[in-house]
JSON list of N, CA and C in Angstrom, two decimals:
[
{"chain": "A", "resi": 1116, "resn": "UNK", "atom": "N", "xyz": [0.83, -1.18, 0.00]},
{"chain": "A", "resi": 1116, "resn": "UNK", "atom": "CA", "xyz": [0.00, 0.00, 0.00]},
{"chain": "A", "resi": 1116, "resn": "UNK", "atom": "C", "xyz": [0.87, 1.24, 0.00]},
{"chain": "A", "resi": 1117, "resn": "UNK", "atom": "N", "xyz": [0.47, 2.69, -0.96]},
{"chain": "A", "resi": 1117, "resn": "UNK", "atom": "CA", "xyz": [1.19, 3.22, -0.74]},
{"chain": "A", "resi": 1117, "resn": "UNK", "atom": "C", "xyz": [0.83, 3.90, 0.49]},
{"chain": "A", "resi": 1118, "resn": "UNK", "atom": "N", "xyz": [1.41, 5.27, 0.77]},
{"chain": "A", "resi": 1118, "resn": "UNK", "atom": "CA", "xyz": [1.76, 5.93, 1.82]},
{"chain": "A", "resi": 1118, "resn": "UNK", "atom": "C", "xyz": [1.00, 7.85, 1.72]},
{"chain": "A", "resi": 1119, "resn": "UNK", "atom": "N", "xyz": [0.57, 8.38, 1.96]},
{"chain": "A", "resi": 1119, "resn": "UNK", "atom": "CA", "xyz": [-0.40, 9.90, 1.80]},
{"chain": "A", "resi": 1119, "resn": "UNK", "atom": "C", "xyz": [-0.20, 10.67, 2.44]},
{"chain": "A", "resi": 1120, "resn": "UNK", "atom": "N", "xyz": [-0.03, 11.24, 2.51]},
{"chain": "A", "resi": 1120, "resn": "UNK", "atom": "CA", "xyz": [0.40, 12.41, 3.20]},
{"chain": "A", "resi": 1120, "resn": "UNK", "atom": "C", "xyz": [-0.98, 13.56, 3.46]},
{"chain": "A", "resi": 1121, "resn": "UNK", "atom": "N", "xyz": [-1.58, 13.25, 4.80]},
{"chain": "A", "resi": 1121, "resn": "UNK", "atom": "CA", "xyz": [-2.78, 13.64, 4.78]},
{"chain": "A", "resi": 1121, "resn": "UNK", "atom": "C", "xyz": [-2.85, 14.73, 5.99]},
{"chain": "A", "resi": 1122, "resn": "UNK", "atom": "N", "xyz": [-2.94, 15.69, 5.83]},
{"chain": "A", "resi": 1122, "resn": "UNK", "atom": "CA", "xyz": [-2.90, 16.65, 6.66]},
{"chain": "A", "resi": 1122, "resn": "UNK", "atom": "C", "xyz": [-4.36, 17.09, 7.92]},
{"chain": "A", "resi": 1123, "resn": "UNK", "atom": "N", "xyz": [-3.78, 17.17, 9.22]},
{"chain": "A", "resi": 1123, "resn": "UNK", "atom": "CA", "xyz": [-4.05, 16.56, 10.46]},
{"chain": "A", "resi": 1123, "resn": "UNK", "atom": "C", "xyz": [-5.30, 17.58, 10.20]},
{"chain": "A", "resi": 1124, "resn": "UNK", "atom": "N", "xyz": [-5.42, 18.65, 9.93]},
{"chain": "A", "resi": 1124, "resn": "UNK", "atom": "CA", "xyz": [-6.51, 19.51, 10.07]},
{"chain": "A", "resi": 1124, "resn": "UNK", "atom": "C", "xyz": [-7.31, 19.00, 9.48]},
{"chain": "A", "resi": 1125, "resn": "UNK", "atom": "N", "xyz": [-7.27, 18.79, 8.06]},
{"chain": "A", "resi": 1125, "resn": "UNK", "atom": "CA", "xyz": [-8.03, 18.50, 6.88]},
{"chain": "A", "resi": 1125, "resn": "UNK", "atom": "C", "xyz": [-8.20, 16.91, 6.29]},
{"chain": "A", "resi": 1126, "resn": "UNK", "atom": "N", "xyz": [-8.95, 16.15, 7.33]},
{"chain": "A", "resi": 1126, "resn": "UNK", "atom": "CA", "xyz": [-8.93, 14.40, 6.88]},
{"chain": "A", "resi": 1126, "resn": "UNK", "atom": "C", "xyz": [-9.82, 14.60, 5.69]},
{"chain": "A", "resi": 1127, "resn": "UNK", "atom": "N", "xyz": [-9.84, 13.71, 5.19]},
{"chain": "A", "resi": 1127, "resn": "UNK", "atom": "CA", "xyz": [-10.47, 13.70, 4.10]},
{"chain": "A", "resi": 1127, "resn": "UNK", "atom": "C", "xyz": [-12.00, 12.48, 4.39]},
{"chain": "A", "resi": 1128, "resn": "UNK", "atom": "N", "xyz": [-12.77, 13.70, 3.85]},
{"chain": "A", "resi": 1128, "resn": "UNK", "atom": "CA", "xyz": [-14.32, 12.66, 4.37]},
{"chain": "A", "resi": 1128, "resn": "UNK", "atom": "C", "xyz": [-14.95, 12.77, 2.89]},
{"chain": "A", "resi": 1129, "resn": "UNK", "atom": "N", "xyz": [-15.70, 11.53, 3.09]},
{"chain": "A", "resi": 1129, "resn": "UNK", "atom": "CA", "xyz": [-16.33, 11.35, 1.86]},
{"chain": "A", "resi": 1129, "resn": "UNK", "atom": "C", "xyz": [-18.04, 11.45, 2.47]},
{"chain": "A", "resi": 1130, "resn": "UNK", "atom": "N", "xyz": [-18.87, 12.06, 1.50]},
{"chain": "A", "resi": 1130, "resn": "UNK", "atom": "CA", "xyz": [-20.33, 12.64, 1.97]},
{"chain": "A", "resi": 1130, "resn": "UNK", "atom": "C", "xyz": [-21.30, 11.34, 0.51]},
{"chain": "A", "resi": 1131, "resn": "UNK", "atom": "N", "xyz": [-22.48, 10.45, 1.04]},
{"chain": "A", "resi": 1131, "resn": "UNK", "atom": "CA", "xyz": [-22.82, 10.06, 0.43]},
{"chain": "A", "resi": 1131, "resn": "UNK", "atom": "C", "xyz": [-24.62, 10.96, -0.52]},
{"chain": "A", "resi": 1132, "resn": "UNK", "atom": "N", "xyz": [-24.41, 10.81, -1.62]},
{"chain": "A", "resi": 1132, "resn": "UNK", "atom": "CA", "xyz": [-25.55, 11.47, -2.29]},
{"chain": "A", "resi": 1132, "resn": "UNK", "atom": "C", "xyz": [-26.74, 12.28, -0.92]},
{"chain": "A", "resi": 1133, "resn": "UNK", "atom": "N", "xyz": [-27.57, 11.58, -0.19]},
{"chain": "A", "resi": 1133, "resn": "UNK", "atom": "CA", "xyz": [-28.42, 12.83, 0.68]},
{"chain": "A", "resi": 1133, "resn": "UNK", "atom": "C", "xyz": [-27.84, 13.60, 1.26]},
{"chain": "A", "resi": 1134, "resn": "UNK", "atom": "N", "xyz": [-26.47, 13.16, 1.84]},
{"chain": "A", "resi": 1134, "resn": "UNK", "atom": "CA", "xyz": [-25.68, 14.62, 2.42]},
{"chain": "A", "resi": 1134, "resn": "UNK", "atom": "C", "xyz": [-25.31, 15.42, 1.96]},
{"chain": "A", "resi": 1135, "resn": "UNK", "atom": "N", "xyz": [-25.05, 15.28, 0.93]},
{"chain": "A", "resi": 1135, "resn": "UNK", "atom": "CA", "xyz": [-24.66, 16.60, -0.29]},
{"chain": "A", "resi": 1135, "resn": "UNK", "atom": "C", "xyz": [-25.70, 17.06, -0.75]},
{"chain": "A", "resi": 1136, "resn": "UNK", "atom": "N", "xyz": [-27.25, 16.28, -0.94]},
{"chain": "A", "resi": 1136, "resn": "UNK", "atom": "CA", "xyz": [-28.09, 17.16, -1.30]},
{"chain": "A", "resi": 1136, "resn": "UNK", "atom": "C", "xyz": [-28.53, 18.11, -0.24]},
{"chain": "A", "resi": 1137, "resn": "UNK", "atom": "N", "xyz": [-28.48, 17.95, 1.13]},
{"chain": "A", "resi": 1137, "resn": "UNK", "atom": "CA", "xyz": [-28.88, 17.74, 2.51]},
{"chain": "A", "resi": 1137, "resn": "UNK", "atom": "C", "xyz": [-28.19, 19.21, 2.50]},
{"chain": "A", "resi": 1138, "resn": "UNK", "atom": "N", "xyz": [-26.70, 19.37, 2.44]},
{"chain": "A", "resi": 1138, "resn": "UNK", "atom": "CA", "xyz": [-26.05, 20.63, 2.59]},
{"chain": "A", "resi": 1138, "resn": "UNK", "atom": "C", "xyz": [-26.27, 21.26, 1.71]},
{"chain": "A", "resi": 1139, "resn": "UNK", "atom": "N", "xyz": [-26.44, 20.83, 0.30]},
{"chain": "A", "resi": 1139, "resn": "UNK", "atom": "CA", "xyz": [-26.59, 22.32, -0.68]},
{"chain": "A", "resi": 1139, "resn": "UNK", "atom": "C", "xyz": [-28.15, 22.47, -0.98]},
{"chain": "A", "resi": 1140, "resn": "UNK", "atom": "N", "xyz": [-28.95, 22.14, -0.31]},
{"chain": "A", "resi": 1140, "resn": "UNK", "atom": "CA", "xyz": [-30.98, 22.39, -0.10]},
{"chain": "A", "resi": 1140, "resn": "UNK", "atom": "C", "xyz": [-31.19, 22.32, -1.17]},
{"chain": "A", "resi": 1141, "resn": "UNK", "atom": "N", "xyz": [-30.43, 21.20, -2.24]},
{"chain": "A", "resi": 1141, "resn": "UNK", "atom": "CA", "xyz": [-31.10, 21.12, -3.52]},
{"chain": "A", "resi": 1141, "resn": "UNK", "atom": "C", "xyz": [-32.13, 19.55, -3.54]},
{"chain": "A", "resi": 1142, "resn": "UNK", "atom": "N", "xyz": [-32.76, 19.35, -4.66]},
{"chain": "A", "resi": 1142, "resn": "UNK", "atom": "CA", "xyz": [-33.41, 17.89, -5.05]},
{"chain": "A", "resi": 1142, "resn": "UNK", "atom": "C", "xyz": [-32.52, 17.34, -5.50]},
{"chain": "A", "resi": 1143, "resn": "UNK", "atom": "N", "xyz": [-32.95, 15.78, -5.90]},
{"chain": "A", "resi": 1143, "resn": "UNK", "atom": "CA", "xyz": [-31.43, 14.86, -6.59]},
{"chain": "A", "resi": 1143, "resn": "UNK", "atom": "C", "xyz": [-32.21, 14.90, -8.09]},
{"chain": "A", "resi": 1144, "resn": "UNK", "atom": "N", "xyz": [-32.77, 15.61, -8.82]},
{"chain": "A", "resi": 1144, "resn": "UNK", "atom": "CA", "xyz": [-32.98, 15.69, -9.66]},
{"chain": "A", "resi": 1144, "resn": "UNK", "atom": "C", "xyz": [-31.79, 17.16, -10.13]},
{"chain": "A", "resi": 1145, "resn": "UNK", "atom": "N", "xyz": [-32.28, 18.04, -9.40]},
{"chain": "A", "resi": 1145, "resn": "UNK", "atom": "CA", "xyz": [-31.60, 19.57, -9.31]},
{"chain": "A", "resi": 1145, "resn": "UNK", "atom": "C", "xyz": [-30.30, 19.35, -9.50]},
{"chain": "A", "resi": 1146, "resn": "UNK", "atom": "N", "xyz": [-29.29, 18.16, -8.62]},
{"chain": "A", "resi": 1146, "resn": "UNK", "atom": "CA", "xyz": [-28.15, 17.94, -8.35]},
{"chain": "A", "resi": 1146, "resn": "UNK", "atom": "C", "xyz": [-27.39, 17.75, -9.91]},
{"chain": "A", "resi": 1147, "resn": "UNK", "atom": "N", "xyz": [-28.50, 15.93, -10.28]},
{"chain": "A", "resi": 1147, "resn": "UNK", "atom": "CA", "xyz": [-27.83, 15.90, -11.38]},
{"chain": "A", "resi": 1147, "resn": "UNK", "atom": "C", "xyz": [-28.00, 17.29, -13.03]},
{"chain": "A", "resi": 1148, "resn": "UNK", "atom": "N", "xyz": [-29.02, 17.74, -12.98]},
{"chain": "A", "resi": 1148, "resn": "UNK", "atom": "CA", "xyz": [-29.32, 18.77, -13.61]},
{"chain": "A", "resi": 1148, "resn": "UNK", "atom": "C", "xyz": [-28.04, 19.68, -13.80]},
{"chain": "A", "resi": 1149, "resn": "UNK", "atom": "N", "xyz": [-27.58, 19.96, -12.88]},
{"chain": "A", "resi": 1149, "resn": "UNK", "atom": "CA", "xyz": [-26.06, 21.58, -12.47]},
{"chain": "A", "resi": 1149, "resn": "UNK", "atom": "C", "xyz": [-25.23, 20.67, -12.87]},
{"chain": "A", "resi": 1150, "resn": "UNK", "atom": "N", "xyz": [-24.71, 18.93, -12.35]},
{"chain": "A", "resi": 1150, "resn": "UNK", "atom": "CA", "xyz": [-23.80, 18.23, -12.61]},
{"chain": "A", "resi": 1150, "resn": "UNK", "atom": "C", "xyz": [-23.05, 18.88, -14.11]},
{"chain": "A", "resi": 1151, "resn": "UNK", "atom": "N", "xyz": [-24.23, 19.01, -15.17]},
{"chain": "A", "resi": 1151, "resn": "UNK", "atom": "CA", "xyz": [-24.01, 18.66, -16.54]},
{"chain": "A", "resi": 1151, "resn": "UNK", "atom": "C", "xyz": [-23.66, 20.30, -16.84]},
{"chain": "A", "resi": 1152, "resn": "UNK", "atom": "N", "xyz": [-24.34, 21.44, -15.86]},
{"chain": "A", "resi": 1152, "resn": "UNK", "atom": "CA", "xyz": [-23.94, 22.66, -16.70]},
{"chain": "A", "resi": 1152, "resn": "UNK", "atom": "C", "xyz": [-22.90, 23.71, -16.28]},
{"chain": "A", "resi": 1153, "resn": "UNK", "atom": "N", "xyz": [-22.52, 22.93, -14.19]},
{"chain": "A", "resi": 1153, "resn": "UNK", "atom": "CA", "xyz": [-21.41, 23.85, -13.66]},
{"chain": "A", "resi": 1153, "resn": "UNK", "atom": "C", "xyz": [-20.17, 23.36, -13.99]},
{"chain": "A", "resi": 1154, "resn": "UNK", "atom": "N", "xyz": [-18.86, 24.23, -13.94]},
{"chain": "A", "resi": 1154, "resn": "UNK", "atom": "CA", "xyz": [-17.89, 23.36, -14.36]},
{"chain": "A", "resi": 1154, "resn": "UNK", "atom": "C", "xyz": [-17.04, 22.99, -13.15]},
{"chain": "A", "resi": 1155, "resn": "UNK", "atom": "N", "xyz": [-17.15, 23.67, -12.00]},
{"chain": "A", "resi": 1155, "resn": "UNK", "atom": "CA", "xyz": [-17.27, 23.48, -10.78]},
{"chain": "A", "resi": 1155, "resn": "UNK", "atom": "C", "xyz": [-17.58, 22.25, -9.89]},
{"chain": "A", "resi": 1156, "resn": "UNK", "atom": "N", "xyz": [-18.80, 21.62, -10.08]},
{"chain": "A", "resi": 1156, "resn": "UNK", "atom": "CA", "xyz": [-19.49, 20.55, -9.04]},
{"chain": "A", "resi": 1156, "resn": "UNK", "atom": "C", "xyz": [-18.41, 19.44, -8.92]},
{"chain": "A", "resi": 1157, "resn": "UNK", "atom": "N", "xyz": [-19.11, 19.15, -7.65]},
{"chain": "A", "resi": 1157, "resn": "UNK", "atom": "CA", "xyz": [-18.13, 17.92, -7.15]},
{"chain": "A", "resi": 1157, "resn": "UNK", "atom": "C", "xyz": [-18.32, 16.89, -7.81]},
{"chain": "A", "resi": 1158, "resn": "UNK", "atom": "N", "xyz": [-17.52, 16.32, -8.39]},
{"chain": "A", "resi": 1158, "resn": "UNK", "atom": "CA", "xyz": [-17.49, 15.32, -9.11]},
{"chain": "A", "resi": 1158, "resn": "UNK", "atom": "C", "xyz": [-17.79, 13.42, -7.97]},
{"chain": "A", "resi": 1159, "resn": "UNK", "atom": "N", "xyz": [-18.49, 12.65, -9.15]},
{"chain": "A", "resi": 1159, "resn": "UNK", "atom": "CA", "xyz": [-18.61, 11.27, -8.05]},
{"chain": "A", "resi": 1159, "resn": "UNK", "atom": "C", "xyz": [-17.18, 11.12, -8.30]},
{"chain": "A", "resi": 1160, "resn": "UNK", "atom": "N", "xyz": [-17.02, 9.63, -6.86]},
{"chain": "A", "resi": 1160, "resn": "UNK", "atom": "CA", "xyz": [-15.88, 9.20, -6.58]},
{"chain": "A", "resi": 1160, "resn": "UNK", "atom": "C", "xyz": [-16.85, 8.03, -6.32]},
{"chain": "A", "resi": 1161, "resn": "UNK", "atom": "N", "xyz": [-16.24, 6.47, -7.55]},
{"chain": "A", "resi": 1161, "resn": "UNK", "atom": "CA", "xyz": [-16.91, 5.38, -7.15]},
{"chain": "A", "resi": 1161, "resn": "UNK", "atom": "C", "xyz": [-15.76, 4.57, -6.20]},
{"chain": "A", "resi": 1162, "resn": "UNK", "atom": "N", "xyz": [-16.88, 3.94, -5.33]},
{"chain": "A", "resi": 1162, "resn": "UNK", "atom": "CA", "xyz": [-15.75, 3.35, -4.05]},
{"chain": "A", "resi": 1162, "resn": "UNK", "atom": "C", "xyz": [-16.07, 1.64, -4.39]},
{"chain": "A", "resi": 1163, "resn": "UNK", "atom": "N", "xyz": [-17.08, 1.30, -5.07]},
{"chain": "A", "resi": 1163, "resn": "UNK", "atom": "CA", "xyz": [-17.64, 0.25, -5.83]},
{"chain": "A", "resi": 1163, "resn": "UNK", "atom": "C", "xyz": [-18.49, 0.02, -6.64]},
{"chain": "A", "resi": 1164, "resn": "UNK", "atom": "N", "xyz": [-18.88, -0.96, -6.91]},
{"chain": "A", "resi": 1164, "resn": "UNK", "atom": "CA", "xyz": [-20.43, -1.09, -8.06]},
{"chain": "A", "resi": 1164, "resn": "UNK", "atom": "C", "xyz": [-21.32, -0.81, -7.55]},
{"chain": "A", "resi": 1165, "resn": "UNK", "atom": "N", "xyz": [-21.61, -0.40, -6.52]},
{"chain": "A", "resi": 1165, "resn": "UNK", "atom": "CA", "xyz": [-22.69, 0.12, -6.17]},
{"chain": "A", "resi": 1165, "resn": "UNK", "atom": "C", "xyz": [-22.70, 1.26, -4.74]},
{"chain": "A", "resi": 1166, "resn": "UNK", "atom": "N", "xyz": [-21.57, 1.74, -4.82]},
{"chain": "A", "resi": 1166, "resn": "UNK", "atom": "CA", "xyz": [-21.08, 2.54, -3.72]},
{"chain": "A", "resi": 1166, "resn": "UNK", "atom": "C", "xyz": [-20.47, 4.10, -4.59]},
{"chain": "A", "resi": 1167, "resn": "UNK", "atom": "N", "xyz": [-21.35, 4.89, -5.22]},
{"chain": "A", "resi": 1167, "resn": "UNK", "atom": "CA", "xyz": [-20.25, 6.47, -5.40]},
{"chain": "A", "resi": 1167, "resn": "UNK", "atom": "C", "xyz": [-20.60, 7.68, -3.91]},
{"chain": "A", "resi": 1168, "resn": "UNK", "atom": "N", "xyz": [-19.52, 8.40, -3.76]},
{"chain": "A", "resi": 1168, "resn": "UNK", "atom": "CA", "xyz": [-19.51, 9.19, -2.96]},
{"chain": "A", "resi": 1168, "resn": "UNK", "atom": "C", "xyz": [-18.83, 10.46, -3.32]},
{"chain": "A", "resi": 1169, "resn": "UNK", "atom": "N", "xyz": [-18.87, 11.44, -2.76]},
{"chain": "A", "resi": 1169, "resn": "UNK", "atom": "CA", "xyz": [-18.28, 13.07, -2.92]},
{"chain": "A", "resi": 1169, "resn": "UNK", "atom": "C", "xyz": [-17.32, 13.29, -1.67]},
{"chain": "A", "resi": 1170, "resn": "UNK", "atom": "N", "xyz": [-16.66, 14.29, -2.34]},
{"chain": "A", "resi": 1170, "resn": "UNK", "atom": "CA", "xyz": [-15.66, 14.45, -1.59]},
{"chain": "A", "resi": 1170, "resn": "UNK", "atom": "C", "xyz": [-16.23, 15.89, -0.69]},
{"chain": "A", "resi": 1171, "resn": "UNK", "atom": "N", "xyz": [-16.07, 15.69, 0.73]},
{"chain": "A", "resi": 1171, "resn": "UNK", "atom": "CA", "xyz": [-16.90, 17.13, 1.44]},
{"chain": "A", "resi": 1171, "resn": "UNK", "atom": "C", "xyz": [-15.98, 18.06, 1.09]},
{"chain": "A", "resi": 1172, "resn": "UNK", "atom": "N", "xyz": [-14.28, 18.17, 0.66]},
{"chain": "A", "resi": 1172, "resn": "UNK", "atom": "CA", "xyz": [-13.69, 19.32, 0.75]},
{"chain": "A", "resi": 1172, "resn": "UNK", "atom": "C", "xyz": [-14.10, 20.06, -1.23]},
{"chain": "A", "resi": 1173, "resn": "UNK", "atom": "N", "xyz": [-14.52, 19.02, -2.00]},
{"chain": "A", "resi": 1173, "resn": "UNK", "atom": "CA", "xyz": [-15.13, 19.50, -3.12]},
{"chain": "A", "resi": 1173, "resn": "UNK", "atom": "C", "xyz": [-16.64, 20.35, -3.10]},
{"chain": "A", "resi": 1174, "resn": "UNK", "atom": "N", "xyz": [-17.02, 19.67, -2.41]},
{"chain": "A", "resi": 1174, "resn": "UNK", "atom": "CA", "xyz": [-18.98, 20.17, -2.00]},
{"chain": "A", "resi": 1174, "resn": "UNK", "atom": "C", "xyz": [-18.48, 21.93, -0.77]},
{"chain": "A", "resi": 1175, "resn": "UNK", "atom": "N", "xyz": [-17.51, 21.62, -0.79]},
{"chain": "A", "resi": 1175, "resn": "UNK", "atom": "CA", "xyz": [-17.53, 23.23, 0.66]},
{"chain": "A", "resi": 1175, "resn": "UNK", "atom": "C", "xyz": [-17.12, 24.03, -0.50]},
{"chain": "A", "resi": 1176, "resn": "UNK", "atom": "N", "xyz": [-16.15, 23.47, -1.21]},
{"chain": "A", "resi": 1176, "resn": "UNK", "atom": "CA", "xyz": [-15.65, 24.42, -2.07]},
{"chain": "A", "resi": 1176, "resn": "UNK", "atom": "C", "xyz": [-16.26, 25.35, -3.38]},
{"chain": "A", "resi": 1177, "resn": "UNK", "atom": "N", "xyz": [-17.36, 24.55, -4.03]},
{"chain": "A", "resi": 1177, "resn": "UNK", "atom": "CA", "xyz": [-18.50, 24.84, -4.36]},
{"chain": "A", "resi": 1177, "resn": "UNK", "atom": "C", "xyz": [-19.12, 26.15, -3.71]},
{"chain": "A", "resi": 1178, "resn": "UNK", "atom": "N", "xyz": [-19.52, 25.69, -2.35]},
{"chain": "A", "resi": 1178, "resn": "UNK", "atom": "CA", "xyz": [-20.32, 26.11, -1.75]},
{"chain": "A", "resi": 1178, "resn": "UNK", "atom": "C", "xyz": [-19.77, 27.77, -1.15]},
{"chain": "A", "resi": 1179, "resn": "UNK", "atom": "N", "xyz": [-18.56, 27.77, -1.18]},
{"chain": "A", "resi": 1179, "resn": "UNK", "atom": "CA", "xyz": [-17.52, 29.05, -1.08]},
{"chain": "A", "resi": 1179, "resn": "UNK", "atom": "C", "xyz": [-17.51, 29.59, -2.10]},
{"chain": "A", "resi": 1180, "resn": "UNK", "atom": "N", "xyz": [-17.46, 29.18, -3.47]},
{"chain": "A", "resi": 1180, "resn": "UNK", "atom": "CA", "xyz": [-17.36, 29.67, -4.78]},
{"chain": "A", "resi": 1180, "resn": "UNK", "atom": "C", "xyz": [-18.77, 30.72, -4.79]},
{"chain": "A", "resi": 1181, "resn": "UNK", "atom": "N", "xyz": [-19.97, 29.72, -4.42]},
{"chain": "A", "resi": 1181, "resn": "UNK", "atom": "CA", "xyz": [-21.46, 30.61, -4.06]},
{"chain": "A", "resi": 1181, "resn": "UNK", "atom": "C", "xyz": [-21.71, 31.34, -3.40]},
{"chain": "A", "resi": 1182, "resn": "UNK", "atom": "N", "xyz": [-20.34, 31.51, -2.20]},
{"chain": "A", "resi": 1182, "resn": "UNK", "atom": "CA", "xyz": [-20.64, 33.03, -2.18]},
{"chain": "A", "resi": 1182, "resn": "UNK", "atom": "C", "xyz": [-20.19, 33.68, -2.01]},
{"chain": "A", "resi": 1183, "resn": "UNK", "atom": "N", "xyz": [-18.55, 33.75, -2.75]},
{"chain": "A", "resi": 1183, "resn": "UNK", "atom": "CA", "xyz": [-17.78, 34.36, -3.14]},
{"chain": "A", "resi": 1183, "resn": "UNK", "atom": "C", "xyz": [-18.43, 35.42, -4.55]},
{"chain": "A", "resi": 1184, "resn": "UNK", "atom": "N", "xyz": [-19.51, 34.61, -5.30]},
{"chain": "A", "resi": 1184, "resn": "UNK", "atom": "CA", "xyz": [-20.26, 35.24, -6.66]},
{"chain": "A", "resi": 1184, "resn": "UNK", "atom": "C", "xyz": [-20.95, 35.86, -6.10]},
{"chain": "A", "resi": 1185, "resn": "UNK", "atom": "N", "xyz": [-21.89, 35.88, -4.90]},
{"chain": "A", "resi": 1185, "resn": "UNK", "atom": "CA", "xyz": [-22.25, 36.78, -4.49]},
{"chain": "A", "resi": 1185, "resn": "UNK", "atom": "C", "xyz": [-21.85, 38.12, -3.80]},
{"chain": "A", "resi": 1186, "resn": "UNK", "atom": "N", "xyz": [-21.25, 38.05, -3.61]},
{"chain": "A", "resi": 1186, "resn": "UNK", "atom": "CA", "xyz": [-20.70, 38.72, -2.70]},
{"chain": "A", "resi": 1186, "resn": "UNK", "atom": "C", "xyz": [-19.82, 40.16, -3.71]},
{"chain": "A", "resi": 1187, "resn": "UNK", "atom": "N", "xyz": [-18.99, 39.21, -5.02]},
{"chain": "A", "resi": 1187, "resn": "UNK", "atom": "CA", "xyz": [-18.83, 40.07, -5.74]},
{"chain": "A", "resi": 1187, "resn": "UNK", "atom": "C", "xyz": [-20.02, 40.73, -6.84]},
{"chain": "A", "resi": 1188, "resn": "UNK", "atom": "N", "xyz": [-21.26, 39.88, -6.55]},
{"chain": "A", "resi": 1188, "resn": "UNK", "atom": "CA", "xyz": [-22.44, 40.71, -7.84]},
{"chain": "A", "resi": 1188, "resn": "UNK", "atom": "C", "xyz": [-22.89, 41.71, -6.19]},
{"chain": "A", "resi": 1189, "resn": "UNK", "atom": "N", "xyz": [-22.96, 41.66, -5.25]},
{"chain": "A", "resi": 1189, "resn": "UNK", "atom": "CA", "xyz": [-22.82, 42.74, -4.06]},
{"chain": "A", "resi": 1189, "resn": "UNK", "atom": "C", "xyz": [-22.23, 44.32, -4.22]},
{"chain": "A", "resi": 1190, "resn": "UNK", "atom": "N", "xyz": [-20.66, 44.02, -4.53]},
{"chain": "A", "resi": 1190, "resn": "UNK", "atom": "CA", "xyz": [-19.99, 44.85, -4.72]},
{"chain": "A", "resi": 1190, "resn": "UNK", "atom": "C", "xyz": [-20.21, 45.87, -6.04]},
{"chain": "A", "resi": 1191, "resn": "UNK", "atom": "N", "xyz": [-20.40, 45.08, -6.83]},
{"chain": "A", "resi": 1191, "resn": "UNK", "atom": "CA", "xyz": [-20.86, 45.95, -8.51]},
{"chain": "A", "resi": 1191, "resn": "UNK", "atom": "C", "xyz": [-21.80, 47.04, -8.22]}
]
């Protein structure tokens, strides 16, 4: 196995499909819908044939991007 270098603050968690819809108050219709038109969204991560999951530091980051855009259509 190799070896990672995973930093103590930042473990890395994986969020399955309702938790990601759960945090961003969208439907799982809505979800896959943006999948296809942001270039942004968190991409799946399959863990098996019947297991995909997201990465939470992809879904925050998103979620910073939203309101970072706001914030600058604020300023204008």
């Amino acid at each position: 196995m190799g070896h990672f270098d995973i930093p103590a603050a930042q473990p890395i968690r994986f969020l399955k499909l309702p938790e990601v819809l759960h945090r961003l108050g969208i439907s799982r219709s809505e979800f896959f819908r943006r999948a296809h038109t942001i270039p942004n969204w968190p991409l799946p991560i399959r863990m098996g044939l019947r297991c995909v999951v997201y990465s939470s530091a992809e879904v925050d980051a998103y979620m910073q991007d939203c309101v970072a855009k706001r914030d600058q259509q604020r300023a204008a």
